[in-house]
mmCIF file with all atom_site columns, N, CA and C in Angstrom:
data_model
loop_
_atom_site.group_PDB
_atom_site.id
_atom_site.type_symbol
_atom_site.label_atom_id
_atom_site.label_alt_id
_atom_site.label_comp_id
_atom_site.label_asym_id
_atom_site.label_entity_id
_atom_site.label_seq_id
_atom_site.pdbx_PDB_ins_code
_atom_site.Cartn_x
_atom_site.Cartn_y
_atom_site.Cartn_z
_atom_site.occupancy
_atom_site.B_iso_or_equiv
_atom_site.pdbx_formal_charge
_atom_site.auth_seq_id
_atom_site.auth_comp_id
_atom_site.auth_asym_id
_atom_site.auth_atom_id
_atom_site.pdbx_PDB_model_num
ATOM 1   N N  . UNK O 1 1  ? 32.482  -39.976 4.697   1.00 0.00 ? 1  UNK O N  1
ATOM 2   C CA . UNK O 1 1  ? 31.621  -39.142 5.519   1.00 0.00 ? 1  UNK O CA 1
ATOM 3   C C  . UNK O 1 1  ? 32.017  -37.678 5.397   1.00 0.00 ? 1  UNK O C  1
ATOM 4   N N  . UNK O 1 2  ? 33.326  -37.415 5.287   1.00 0.00 ? 2  UNK O N  1
ATOM 5   C CA . UNK O 1 2  ? 33.772  -36.026 5.224   1.00 0.00 ? 2  UNK O CA 1
ATOM 6   C C  . UNK O 1 2  ? 33.305  -35.346 3.942   1.00 0.00 ? 2  UNK O C  1
ATOM 7   N N  . UNK O 1 3  ? 33.169  -36.088 2.862   1.00 0.00 ? 3  UNK O N  1
ATOM 8   C CA . UNK O 1 3  ? 32.746  -35.509 1.592   1.00 0.00 ? 3  UNK O CA 1
ATOM 9   C C  . UNK O 1 3  ? 31.240  -35.224 1.597   1.00 0.00 ? 3  UNK O C  1
ATOM 10  N N  . UNK O 1 4  ? 30.466  -35.989 2.319   1.00 0.00 ? 4  UNK O N  1
ATOM 11  C CA . UNK O 1 4  ? 29.017  -35.828 2.320   1.00 0.00 ? 4  UNK O CA 1
ATOM 12  C C  . UNK O 1 4  ? 28.569  -34.573 3.061   1.00 0.00 ? 4  UNK O C  1
ATOM 13  N N  . UNK O 1 5  ? 29.226  -34.212 4.115   1.00 0.00 ? 5  UNK O N  1
ATOM 14  C CA . UNK O 1 5  ? 28.811  -33.047 4.902   1.00 0.00 ? 5  UNK O CA 1
ATOM 15  C C  . UNK O 1 5  ? 28.924  -31.757 4.085   1.00 0.00 ? 5  UNK O C  1
ATOM 16  N N  . UNK O 1 6  ? 30.050  -31.468 3.424   1.00 0.00 ? 6  UNK O N  1
ATOM 17  C CA . UNK O 1 6  ? 30.101  -30.250 2.607   1.00 0.00 ? 6  UNK O CA 1
ATOM 18  C C  . UNK O 1 6  ? 29.105  -30.281 1.442   1.00 0.00 ? 6  UNK O C  1
ATOM 19  N N  . UNK O 1 7  ? 28.905  -31.454 0.849   1.00 0.00 ? 7  UNK O N  1
ATOM 20  C CA . UNK O 1 7  ? 27.946  -31.557 -0.254  1.00 0.00 ? 7  UNK O CA 1
ATOM 21  C C  . UNK O 1 7  ? 26.532  -31.290 0.246   1.00 0.00 ? 7  UNK O C  1
ATOM 22  N N  . UNK O 1 8  ? 26.206  -31.803 1.410   1.00 0.00 ? 8  UNK O N  1
ATOM 23  C CA . UNK O 1 8  ? 24.892  -31.569 1.997   1.00 0.00 ? 8  UNK O CA 1
ATOM 24  C C  . UNK O 1 8  ? 24.706  -30.100 2.347   1.00 0.00 ? 8  UNK O C  1
ATOM 25  N N  . UNK O 1 9  ? 25.729  -29.487 2.911   1.00 0.00 ? 9  UNK O N  1
ATOM 26  C CA . UNK O 1 9  ? 25.638  -28.064 3.246   1.00 0.00 ? 9  UNK O CA 1
ATOM 27  C C  . UNK O 1 9  ? 25.492  -27.208 1.988   1.00 0.00 ? 9  UNK O C  1
ATOM 28  N N  . UNK O 1 10 ? 26.201  -27.563 0.933   1.00 0.00 ? 10 UNK O N  1
ATOM 29  C CA . UNK O 1 10 ? 26.093  -26.816 -0.325  1.00 0.00 ? 10 UNK O CA 1
ATOM 30  C C  . UNK O 1 10 ? 24.693  -26.949 -0.911  1.00 0.00 ? 10 UNK O C  1
ATOM 31  N N  . UNK O 1 11 ? 24.126  -28.145 -0.862  1.00 0.00 ? 11 UNK O N  1
ATOM 32  C CA . UNK O 1 11 ? 22.774  -28.357 -1.381  1.00 0.00 ? 11 UNK O CA 1
ATOM 33  C C  . UNK O 1 11 ? 21.752  -27.563 -0.573  1.00 0.00 ? 11 UNK O C  1
ATOM 34  N N  . UNK O 1 12 ? 21.883  -27.563 0.736   1.00 0.00 ? 12 UNK O N  1
ATOM 35  C CA . UNK O 1 12 ? 20.961  -26.797 1.580   1.00 0.00 ? 12 UNK O CA 1
ATOM 36  C C  . UNK O 1 12 ? 21.087  -25.299 1.327   1.00 0.00 ? 12 UNK O C  1
ATOM 37  N N  . UNK O 1 13 ? 22.304  -24.839 1.119   1.00 0.00 ? 13 UNK O N  1
ATOM 38  C CA . UNK O 1 13 ? 22.513  -23.422 0.823   1.00 0.00 ? 13 UNK O CA 1
ATOM 39  C C  . UNK O 1 13 ? 21.831  -23.033 -0.485  1.00 0.00 ? 13 UNK O C  1
ATOM 40  N N  . UNK O 1 14 ? 21.997  -23.866 -1.517  1.00 0.00 ? 14 UNK O N  1
ATOM 41  C CA . UNK O 1 14 ? 21.380  -23.572 -2.815  1.00 0.00 ? 14 UNK O CA 1
ATOM 42  C C  . UNK O 1 14 ? 19.857  -23.590 -2.725  1.00 0.00 ? 14 UNK O C  1
ATOM 43  N N  . UNK O 1 15 ? 19.310  -24.542 -1.993  1.00 0.00 ? 15 UNK O N  1
ATOM 44  C CA . UNK O 1 15 ? 17.857  -24.586 -1.825  1.00 0.00 ? 15 UNK O CA 1
ATOM 45  C C  . UNK O 1 15 ? 17.345  -23.371 -1.061  1.00 0.00 ? 15 UNK O C  1
ATOM 46  N N  . UNK O 1 16 ? 18.108  -22.898 -0.116  1.00 0.00 ? 16 UNK O N  1
ATOM 47  C CA . UNK O 1 16 ? 17.711  -21.712 0.637   1.00 0.00 ? 16 UNK O CA 1
ATOM 48  C C  . UNK O 1 16 ? 17.836  -20.437 -0.170  1.00 0.00 ? 16 UNK O C  1
ATOM 49  N N  . UNK O 1 17 ? 18.758  -20.404 -1.126  1.00 0.00 ? 17 UNK O N  1
ATOM 50  C CA . UNK O 1 17 ? 18.972  -19.193 -1.920  1.00 0.00 ? 17 UNK O CA 1
ATOM 51  C C  . UNK O 1 17 ? 17.974  -19.065 -3.063  1.00 0.00 ? 17 UNK O C  1
ATOM 52  N N  . UNK O 1 18 ? 17.395  -20.152 -3.540  1.00 0.00 ? 18 UNK O N  1
ATOM 53  C CA . UNK O 1 18 ? 16.481  -20.100 -4.682  1.00 0.00 ? 18 UNK O CA 1
ATOM 54  C C  . UNK O 1 18 ? 15.230  -19.258 -4.431  1.00 0.00 ? 18 UNK O C  1
ATOM 55  N N  . UNK O 1 19 ? 14.528  -19.387 -3.305  1.00 0.00 ? 19 UNK O N  1
ATOM 56  C CA . UNK O 1 19 ? 13.345  -18.541 -3.109  1.00 0.00 ? 19 UNK O CA 1
ATOM 57  C C  . UNK O 1 19 ? 13.677  -17.050 -3.092  1.00 0.00 ? 19 UNK O C  1
ATOM 58  N N  . UNK O 1 20 ? 14.845  -16.681 -2.641  1.00 0.00 ? 20 UNK O N  1
ATOM 59  C CA . UNK O 1 20 ? 15.236  -15.272 -2.631  1.00 0.00 ? 20 UNK O CA 1
ATOM 60  C C  . UNK O 1 20 ? 15.406  -14.710 -4.023  1.00 0.00 ? 20 UNK O C  1
ATOM 61  N N  . UNK O 1 21 ? 15.943  -15.493 -4.937  1.00 0.00 ? 21 UNK O N  1
ATOM 62  C CA . UNK O 1 21 ? 16.107  -15.005 -6.307  1.00 0.00 ? 21 UNK O CA 1
ATOM 63  C C  . UNK O 1 21 ? 14.775  -14.969 -7.034  1.00 0.00 ? 21 UNK O C  1
ATOM 64  N N  . UNK O 1 22 ? 13.880  -15.892 -6.753  1.00 0.00 ? 22 UNK O N  1
ATOM 65  C CA . UNK O 1 22 ? 12.565  -15.887 -7.398  1.00 0.00 ? 22 UNK O CA 1
ATOM 66  C C  . UNK O 1 22 ? 11.756  -14.684 -6.932  1.00 0.00 ? 22 UNK O C  1
ATOM 67  N N  . UNK O 1 23 ? 11.852  -14.329 -5.669  1.00 0.00 ? 23 UNK O N  1
ATOM 68  C CA . UNK O 1 23 ? 11.127  -13.170 -5.153  1.00 0.00 ? 23 UNK O CA 1
ATOM 69  C C  . UNK O 1 23 ? 11.641  -11.864 -5.718  1.00 0.00 ? 23 UNK O C  1
ATOM 70  N N  . UNK O 1 24 ? 12.921  -11.791 -5.990  1.00 0.00 ? 24 UNK O N  1
ATOM 71  C CA . UNK O 1 24 ? 13.490  -10.563 -6.541  1.00 0.00 ? 24 UNK O CA 1
ATOM 72  C C  . UNK O 1 24 ? 12.982  -10.321 -7.955  1.00 0.00 ? 24 UNK O C  1
ATOM 73  N N  . UNK O 1 25 ? 12.777  -11.375 -8.718  1.00 0.00 ? 25 UNK O N  1
ATOM 74  C CA . UNK O 1 25 ? 12.264  -11.218 -10.078 1.00 0.00 ? 25 UNK O CA 1
ATOM 75  C C  . UNK O 1 25 ? 10.783  -10.886 -10.073 1.00 0.00 ? 25 UNK O C  1
ATOM 76  N N  . UNK O 1 26 ? 10.040  -11.299 -9.060  1.00 0.00 ? 26 UNK O N  1
ATOM 77  C CA . UNK O 1 26 ? 8.612   -11.038 -9.000  1.00 0.00 ? 26 UNK O CA 1
ATOM 78  C C  . UNK O 1 26 ? 8.291   -9.559  -8.914  1.00 0.00 ? 26 UNK O C  1
ATOM 79  N N  . UNK O 1 27 ? 9.149   -8.765  -8.307  1.00 0.00 ? 27 UNK O N  1
ATOM 80  C CA . UNK O 1 27 ? 8.926   -7.331  -8.209  1.00 0.00 ? 27 UNK O CA 1
ATOM 81  C C  . UNK O 1 27 ? 8.999   -6.647  -9.554  1.00 0.00 ? 27 UNK O C  1
ATOM 82  N N  . UNK O 1 28 ? 9.874   -7.132  -10.438 1.00 0.00 ? 28 UNK O N  1
ATOM 83  C CA . UNK O 1 28 ? 9.979   -6.559  -11.778 1.00 0.00 ? 28 UNK O CA 1
ATOM 84  C C  . UNK O 1 28 ? 8.695   -6.782  -12.564 1.00 0.00 ? 28 UNK O C  1
ATOM 85  N N  . UNK O 1 29 ? 8.100   -7.954  -12.420 1.00 0.00 ? 29 UNK O N  1
ATOM 86  C CA . UNK O 1 29 ? 6.859   -8.254  -13.120 1.00 0.00 ? 29 UNK O CA 1
ATOM 87  C C  . UNK O 1 29 ? 5.737   -7.362  -12.617 1.00 0.00 ? 29 UNK O C  1
ATOM 88  N N  . UNK O 1 30 ? 5.652   -7.179  -11.311 1.00 0.00 ? 30 UNK O N  1
ATOM 89  C CA . UNK O 1 30 ? 4.608   -6.320  -10.753 1.00 0.00 ? 30 UNK O CA 1
ATOM 90  C C  . UNK O 1 30 ? 4.793   -4.885  -11.221 1.00 0.00 ? 30 UNK O C  1
ATOM 91  N N  . UNK O 1 31 ? 6.021   -4.418  -11.270 1.00 0.00 ? 31 UNK O N  1
ATOM 92  C CA . UNK O 1 31 ? 6.272   -3.049  -11.719 1.00 0.00 ? 31 UNK O CA 1
ATOM 93  C C  . UNK O 1 31 ? 5.914   -2.893  -13.191 1.00 0.00 ? 31 UNK O C  1
ATOM 94  N N  . UNK O 1 32 ? 6.252   -3.890  -14.028 1.00 0.00 ? 32 UNK O N  1
ATOM 95  C CA . UNK O 1 32 ? 5.935   -3.772  -15.453 1.00 0.00 ? 32 UNK O CA 1
ATOM 96  C C  . UNK O 1 32 ? 4.428   -3.819  -15.682 1.00 0.00 ? 32 UNK O C  1
ATOM 97  N N  . UNK O 1 33 ? 3.699   -4.630  -14.907 1.00 0.00 ? 33 UNK O N  1
ATOM 98  C CA . UNK O 1 33 ? 2.236   -4.628  -15.002 1.00 0.00 ? 33 UNK O CA 1
ATOM 99  C C  . UNK O 1 33 ? 1.677   -3.275  -14.602 1.00 0.00 ? 33 UNK O C  1
ATOM 100 N N  . UNK O 1 34 ? 2.211   -2.708  -13.547 1.00 0.00 ? 34 UNK O N  1
ATOM 101 C CA . UNK O 1 34 ? 1.764   -1.392  -13.085 1.00 0.00 ? 34 UNK O CA 1
ATOM 102 C C  . UNK O 1 34 ? 2.028   -0.335  -14.157 1.00 0.00 ? 34 UNK O C  1
ATOM 103 N N  . UNK O 1 35 ? 3.200   -0.362  -14.750 1.00 0.00 ? 35 UNK O N  1
ATOM 104 C CA . UNK O 1 35 ? 3.535   0.598   -15.808 1.00 0.00 ? 35 UNK O CA 1
ATOM 105 C C  . UNK O 1 35 ? 2.632   0.417   -17.027 1.00 0.00 ? 35 UNK O C  1
ATOM 106 N N  . UNK O 1 36 ? 2.308   -0.831  -17.362 1.00 0.00 ? 36 UNK O N  1
ATOM 107 C CA . UNK O 1 36 ? 1.430   -1.103  -18.497 1.00 0.00 ? 36 UNK O CA 1
ATOM 108 C C  . UNK O 1 36 ? 0.026   -0.553  -18.236 1.00 0.00 ? 36 UNK O C  1
ATOM 109 N N  . UNK O 1 37 ? -0.465  -0.709  -17.023 1.00 0.00 ? 37 UNK O N  1
ATOM 110 C CA . UNK O 1 37 ? -1.794  -0.206  -16.676 1.00 0.00 ? 37 UNK O CA 1
ATOM 111 C C  . UNK O 1 37 ? -1.808  1.314   -16.701 1.00 0.00 ? 37 UNK O C  1
ATOM 112 N N  . UNK O 1 38 ? -0.773  1.943   -16.172 1.00 0.00 ? 38 UNK O N  1
ATOM 113 C CA . UNK O 1 38 ? -0.702  3.405   -16.205 1.00 0.00 ? 38 UNK O CA 1
ATOM 114 C C  . UNK O 1 38 ? -0.641  3.923   -17.635 1.00 0.00 ? 38 UNK O C  1
ATOM 115 N N  . UNK O 1 39 ? 0.072   3.227   -18.506 1.00 0.00 ? 39 UNK O N  1
ATOM 116 C CA . UNK O 1 39 ? 0.157   3.653   -19.902 1.00 0.00 ? 39 UNK O CA 1
ATOM 117 C C  . UNK O 1 39 ? -1.189  3.502   -20.610 1.00 0.00 ? 39 UNK O C  1
ATOM 118 N N  . UNK O 1 40 ? -1.982  2.518   -20.214 1.00 0.00 ? 40 UNK O N  1
ATOM 119 C CA . UNK O 1 40 ? -3.290  2.299   -20.835 1.00 0.00 ? 40 UNK O CA 1
ATOM 120 C C  . UNK O 1 40 ? -4.257  3.439   -20.520 1.00 0.00 ? 40 UNK O C  1
ATOM 121 N N  . UNK O 1 41 ? -4.265  3.894   -19.272 1.00 0.00 ? 41 UNK O N  1
ATOM 122 C CA . UNK O 1 41 ? -5.237  4.906   -18.853 1.00 0.00 ? 41 UNK O CA 1
ATOM 123 C C  . UNK O 1 41 ? -4.725  6.306   -19.175 1.00 0.00 ? 41 UNK O C  1
ATOM 124 N N  . UNK O 1 42 ? -4.870  6.668   -20.442 1.00 0.00 ? 42 UNK O N  1
ATOM 125 C CA . UNK O 1 42 ? -4.499  8.014   -20.881 1.00 0.00 ? 42 UNK O CA 1
ATOM 126 C C  . UNK O 1 42 ? -5.583  8.989   -20.435 1.00 0.00 ? 42 UNK O C  1
ATOM 127 N N  . UNK O 1 43 ? -5.321  10.286  -20.565 1.00 0.00 ? 43 UNK O N  1
ATOM 128 C CA . UNK O 1 43 ? -6.306  11.301  -20.170 1.00 0.00 ? 43 UNK O CA 1
ATOM 129 C C  . UNK O 1 43 ? -7.592  11.160  -20.982 1.00 0.00 ? 43 UNK O C  1
ATOM 130 N N  . UNK O 1 44 ? -7.490  10.831  -22.266 1.00 0.00 ? 44 UNK O N  1
ATOM 131 C CA . UNK O 1 44 ? -8.686  10.651  -23.098 1.00 0.00 ? 44 UNK O CA 1
ATOM 132 C C  . UNK O 1 44 ? -9.513  9.450   -22.643 1.00 0.00 ? 44 UNK O C  1
ATOM 133 N N  . UNK O 1 45 ? -8.844  8.359   -22.296 1.00 0.00 ? 45 UNK O N  1
ATOM 134 C CA . UNK O 1 45 ? -9.576  7.177   -21.825 1.00 0.00 ? 45 UNK O CA 1
ATOM 135 C C  . UNK O 1 45 ? -10.272 7.466   -20.498 1.00 0.00 ? 45 UNK O C  1
ATOM 136 N N  . UNK O 1 46 ? -9.601  8.159   -19.610 1.00 0.00 ? 46 UNK O N  1
ATOM 137 C CA . UNK O 1 46 ? -10.202 8.500   -18.320 1.00 0.00 ? 46 UNK O CA 1
ATOM 138 C C  . UNK O 1 46 ? -11.417 9.391   -18.533 1.00 0.00 ? 46 UNK O C  1
ATOM 139 N N  . UNK O 1 47 ? -11.307 10.371  -19.438 1.00 0.00 ? 47 UNK O N  1
ATOM 140 C CA . UNK O 1 47 ? -12.409 11.300  -19.686 1.00 0.00 ? 47 UNK O CA 1
ATOM 141 C C  . UNK O 1 47 ? -13.613 10.594  -20.305 1.00 0.00 ? 47 UNK O C  1
ATOM 142 N N  . UNK O 1 48 ? -13.386 9.572   -21.125 1.00 0.00 ? 48 UNK O N  1
ATOM 143 C CA . UNK O 1 48 ? -14.504 8.900   -21.787 1.00 0.00 ? 48 UNK O CA 1
ATOM 144 C C  . UNK O 1 48 ? -14.959 7.635   -21.057 1.00 0.00 ? 48 UNK O C  1
ATOM 145 N N  . UNK O 1 49 ? -14.383 7.326   -19.931 1.00 0.00 ? 49 UNK O N  1
ATOM 146 C CA . UNK O 1 49 ? -14.751 6.124   -19.183 1.00 0.00 ? 49 UNK O CA 1
ATOM 147 C C  . UNK O 1 49 ? -16.151 6.274   -18.600 1.00 0.00 ? 49 UNK O C  1
ATOM 148 N N  . UNK O 1 50 ? -16.902 5.169   -18.615 1.00 0.00 ? 50 UNK O N  1
ATOM 149 C CA . UNK O 1 50 ? -18.254 5.160   -18.063 1.00 0.00 ? 50 UNK O CA 1
ATOM 150 C C  . UNK O 1 50 ? -18.223 4.376   -16.752 1.00 0.00 ? 50 UNK O C  1
ATOM 151 N N  . UNK O 1 51 ? -18.674 4.983   -15.664 1.00 0.00 ? 51 UNK O N  1
ATOM 152 C CA . UNK O 1 51 ? -18.644 4.267   -14.385 1.00 0.00 ? 51 UNK O CA 1
ATOM 153 C C  . UNK O 1 51 ? -19.660 3.125   -14.368 1.00 0.00 ? 51 UNK O C  1
ATOM 154 N N  . UNK O 1 52 ? -19.340 2.094   -13.668 1.00 0.00 ? 52 UNK O N  1
ATOM 155 C CA . UNK O 1 52 ? -20.258 0.972   -13.471 1.00 0.00 ? 52 UNK O CA 1
ATOM 156 C C  . UNK O 1 52 ? -20.599 0.921   -11.995 1.00 0.00 ? 52 UNK O C  1
ATOM 157 N N  . UNK O 1 53 ? -21.841 0.652   -11.706 1.00 0.00 ? 53 UNK O N  1
ATOM 158 C CA . UNK O 1 53 ? -22.289 0.613   -10.321 1.00 0.00 ? 53 UNK O CA 1
ATOM 159 C C  . UNK O 1 53 ? -22.142 -0.798  -9.761  1.00 0.00 ? 53 UNK O C  1
ATOM 160 N N  . UNK O 1 54 ? -21.220 -0.933  -8.850  1.00 0.00 ? 54 UNK O N  1
ATOM 161 C CA . UNK O 1 54 ? -21.000 -2.187  -8.144  1.00 0.00 ? 54 UNK O CA 1
ATOM 162 C C  . UNK O 1 54 ? -21.021 -1.911  -6.653  1.00 0.00 ? 54 UNK O C  1
ATOM 163 N N  . UNK O 1 55 ? -21.441 -2.907  -5.897  1.00 0.00 ? 55 UNK O N  1
ATOM 164 C CA . UNK O 1 55 ? -21.428 -2.799  -4.443  1.00 0.00 ? 55 UNK O CA 1
ATOM 165 C C  . UNK O 1 55 ? -20.650 -3.981  -3.880  1.00 0.00 ? 55 UNK O C  1
ATOM 166 N N  . UNK O 1 56 ? -20.106 -3.795  -2.690  1.00 0.00 ? 56 UNK O N  1
ATOM 167 C CA . UNK O 1 56 ? -19.368 -4.848  -2.009  1.00 0.00 ? 56 UNK O CA 1
ATOM 168 C C  . UNK O 1 56 ? -20.320 -5.528  -1.029  1.00 0.00 ? 56 UNK O C  1
ATOM 169 N N  . UNK O 1 57 ? -20.454 -6.844  -1.152  1.00 0.00 ? 57 UNK O N  1
ATOM 170 C CA . UNK O 1 57 ? -21.313 -7.591  -0.240  1.00 0.00 ? 57 UNK O CA 1
ATOM 171 C C  . UNK O 1 57 ? -20.610 -7.754  1.105   1.00 0.00 ? 57 UNK O C  1
ATOM 172 N N  . UNK O 1 58 ? -21.341 -8.274  2.070   1.00 0.00 ? 58 UNK O N  1
ATOM 173 C CA . UNK O 1 58 ? -20.745 -8.469  3.396   1.00 0.00 ? 58 UNK O CA 1
ATOM 174 C C  . UNK O 1 58 ? -19.625 -9.507  3.366   1.00 0.00 ? 58 UNK O C  1
ATOM 175 N N  . UNK O 1 59 ? -19.637 -10.384 2.347   1.00 0.00 ? 59 UNK O N  1
ATOM 176 C CA . UNK O 1 59 ? -18.571 -11.384 2.231   1.00 0.00 ? 59 UNK O CA 1
ATOM 177 C C  . UNK O 1 59 ? -17.365 -10.857 1.463   1.00 0.00 ? 59 UNK O C  1
ATOM 178 N N  . UNK O 1 60 ? -17.450 -9.611  0.948   1.00 0.00 ? 60 UNK O N  1
ATOM 179 C CA . UNK O 1 60 ? -16.319 -9.006  0.269   1.00 0.00 ? 60 UNK O CA 1
ATOM 180 C C  . UNK O 1 60 ? -16.317 -9.176  -1.236  1.00 0.00 ? 60 UNK O C  1
ATOM 181 N N  . UNK O 1 61 ? -17.417 -9.669  -1.816  1.00 0.00 ? 61 UNK O N  1
ATOM 182 C CA . UNK O 1 61 ? -17.493 -9.839  -3.267  1.00 0.00 ? 61 UNK O CA 1
ATOM 183 C C  . UNK O 1 61 ? -18.102 -8.596  -3.905  1.00 0.00 ? 61 UNK O C  1
ATOM 184 N N  . UNK O 1 62 ? -17.636 -8.283  -5.120  1.00 0.00 ? 62 UNK O N  1
ATOM 185 C CA . UNK O 1 62 ? -18.225 -7.191  -5.885  1.00 0.00 ? 62 UNK O CA 1
ATOM 186 C C  . UNK O 1 62 ? -19.350 -7.747  -6.747  1.00 0.00 ? 62 UNK O C  1
ATOM 187 N N  . UNK O 1 63 ? -20.540 -7.153  -6.616  1.00 0.00 ? 63 UNK O N  1
ATOM 188 C CA . UNK O 1 63 ? -21.693 -7.561  -7.420  1.00 0.00 ? 63 UNK O CA 1
ATOM 189 C C  . UNK O 1 63 ? -22.315 -6.318  -8.031  1.00 0.00 ? 63 UNK O C  1
ATOM 190 N N  . UNK O 1 64 ? -22.972 -6.457  -9.193  1.00 0.00 ? 64 UNK O N  1
ATOM 191 C CA . UNK O 1 64 ? -23.626 -5.295  -9.795  1.00 0.00 ? 64 UNK O CA 1
ATOM 192 C C  . UNK O 1 64 ? -24.713 -4.755  -8.874  1.00 0.00 ? 64 UNK O C  1
ATOM 193 N N  . UNK O 1 65 ? -24.824 -3.446  -8.814  1.00 0.00 ? 65 UNK O N  1
ATOM 194 C CA . UNK O 1 65 ? -25.843 -2.808  -7.979  1.00 0.00 ? 65 UNK O CA 1
ATOM 195 C C  . UNK O 1 65 ? -27.150 -2.785  -8.761  1.00 0.00 ? 65 UNK O C  1
ATOM 196 N N  . UNK O 1 66 ? -27.765 -3.935  -8.906  1.00 0.00 ? 66 UNK O N  1
ATOM 197 C CA . UNK O 1 66 ? -29.006 -4.062  -9.654  1.00 0.00 ? 66 UNK O CA 1
ATOM 198 C C  . UNK O 1 66 ? -30.184 -3.977  -8.699  1.00 0.00 ? 66 UNK O C  1
ATOM 199 N N  . UNK O 1 67 ? -31.343 -3.701  -9.287  1.00 0.00 ? 67 UNK O N  1
ATOM 200 C CA . UNK O 1 67 ? -32.554 -3.671  -8.475  1.00 0.00 ? 67 UNK O CA 1
ATOM 201 C C  . UNK O 1 67 ? -32.880 -5.097  -8.055  1.00 0.00 ? 67 UNK O C  1
ATOM 202 N N  . UNK O 1 68 ? -33.449 -5.284  -6.871  1.00 0.00 ? 68 UNK O N  1
ATOM 203 C CA . UNK O 1 68 ? -33.818 -6.630  -6.433  1.00 0.00 ? 68 UNK O CA 1
ATOM 204 C C  . UNK O 1 68 ? -34.885 -7.222  -7.358  1.00 0.00 ? 68 UNK O C  1
ATOM 205 N N  . UNK O 1 69 ? -34.944 -8.545  -7.478  1.00 0.00 ? 69 UNK O N  1
ATOM 206 C CA . UNK O 1 69 ? -35.957 -9.154  -8.335  1.00 0.00 ? 69 UNK O CA 1
ATOM 207 C C  . UNK O 1 69 ? -37.362 -8.811  -7.855  1.00 0.00 ? 69 UNK O C  1
ATOM 208 N N  . UNK O 1 70 ? -38.259 -8.612  -8.791  1.00 0.00 ? 70 UNK O N  1
ATOM 209 C CA . UNK O 1 70 ? -39.641 -8.303  -8.452  1.00 0.00 ? 70 UNK O CA 1
ATOM 210 C C  . UNK O 1 70 ? -39.897 -6.835  -8.198  1.00 0.00 ? 70 UNK O C  1
ATOM 211 N N  . UNK O 1 71 ? -38.900 -5.972  -8.366  1.00 0.00 ? 71 UNK O N  1
ATOM 212 C CA . UNK O 1 71 ? -39.089 -4.541  -8.148  1.00 0.00 ? 71 UNK O CA 1
ATOM 213 C C  . UNK O 1 71 ? -39.754 -3.947  -9.388  1.00 0.00 ? 71 UNK O C  1
ATOM 214 N N  . UNK O 1 72 ? -40.867 -3.216  -9.223  1.00 0.00 ? 72 UNK O N  1
ATOM 215 C CA . UNK O 1 72 ? -41.525 -2.632  -10.387 1.00 0.00 ? 72 UNK O CA 1
ATOM 216 C C  . UNK O 1 72 ? -40.652 -1.564  -11.048 1.00 0.00 ? 72 UNK O C  1
ATOM 217 N N  . UNK O 1 73 ? -40.748 -1.502  -12.358 1.00 0.00 ? 73 UNK O N  1
ATOM 218 C CA . UNK O 1 73 ? -39.998 -0.497  -13.095 1.00 0.00 ? 73 UNK O CA 1
ATOM 219 C C  . UNK O 1 73 ? -38.589 -0.925  -13.426 1.00 0.00 ? 73 UNK O C  1
ATOM 220 N N  . UNK O 1 74 ? -38.206 -2.152  -13.125 1.00 0.00 ? 74 UNK O N  1
ATOM 221 C CA . UNK O 1 74 ? -36.846 -2.596  -13.344 1.00 0.00 ? 74 UNK O CA 1
ATOM 222 C C  . UNK O 1 74 ? -36.699 -3.325  -14.594 1.00 0.00 ? 74 UNK O C  1
#
């Protein structure tokens, strides 16, 4: 019985420590994605970018700002 208690405590400690190490690595990935996106949008790309018209619906989805069906001239 005496051997099981320390082994159980060690196992619980390791299980509790694993999510903390996984979360610490997740920040590096987010930062590298952010850096990659910033490197992509150079001044030339920003200057030549064409805006797209999108609207946010009441449910929070982005949809193209198109004319409703049946509208003349569309």
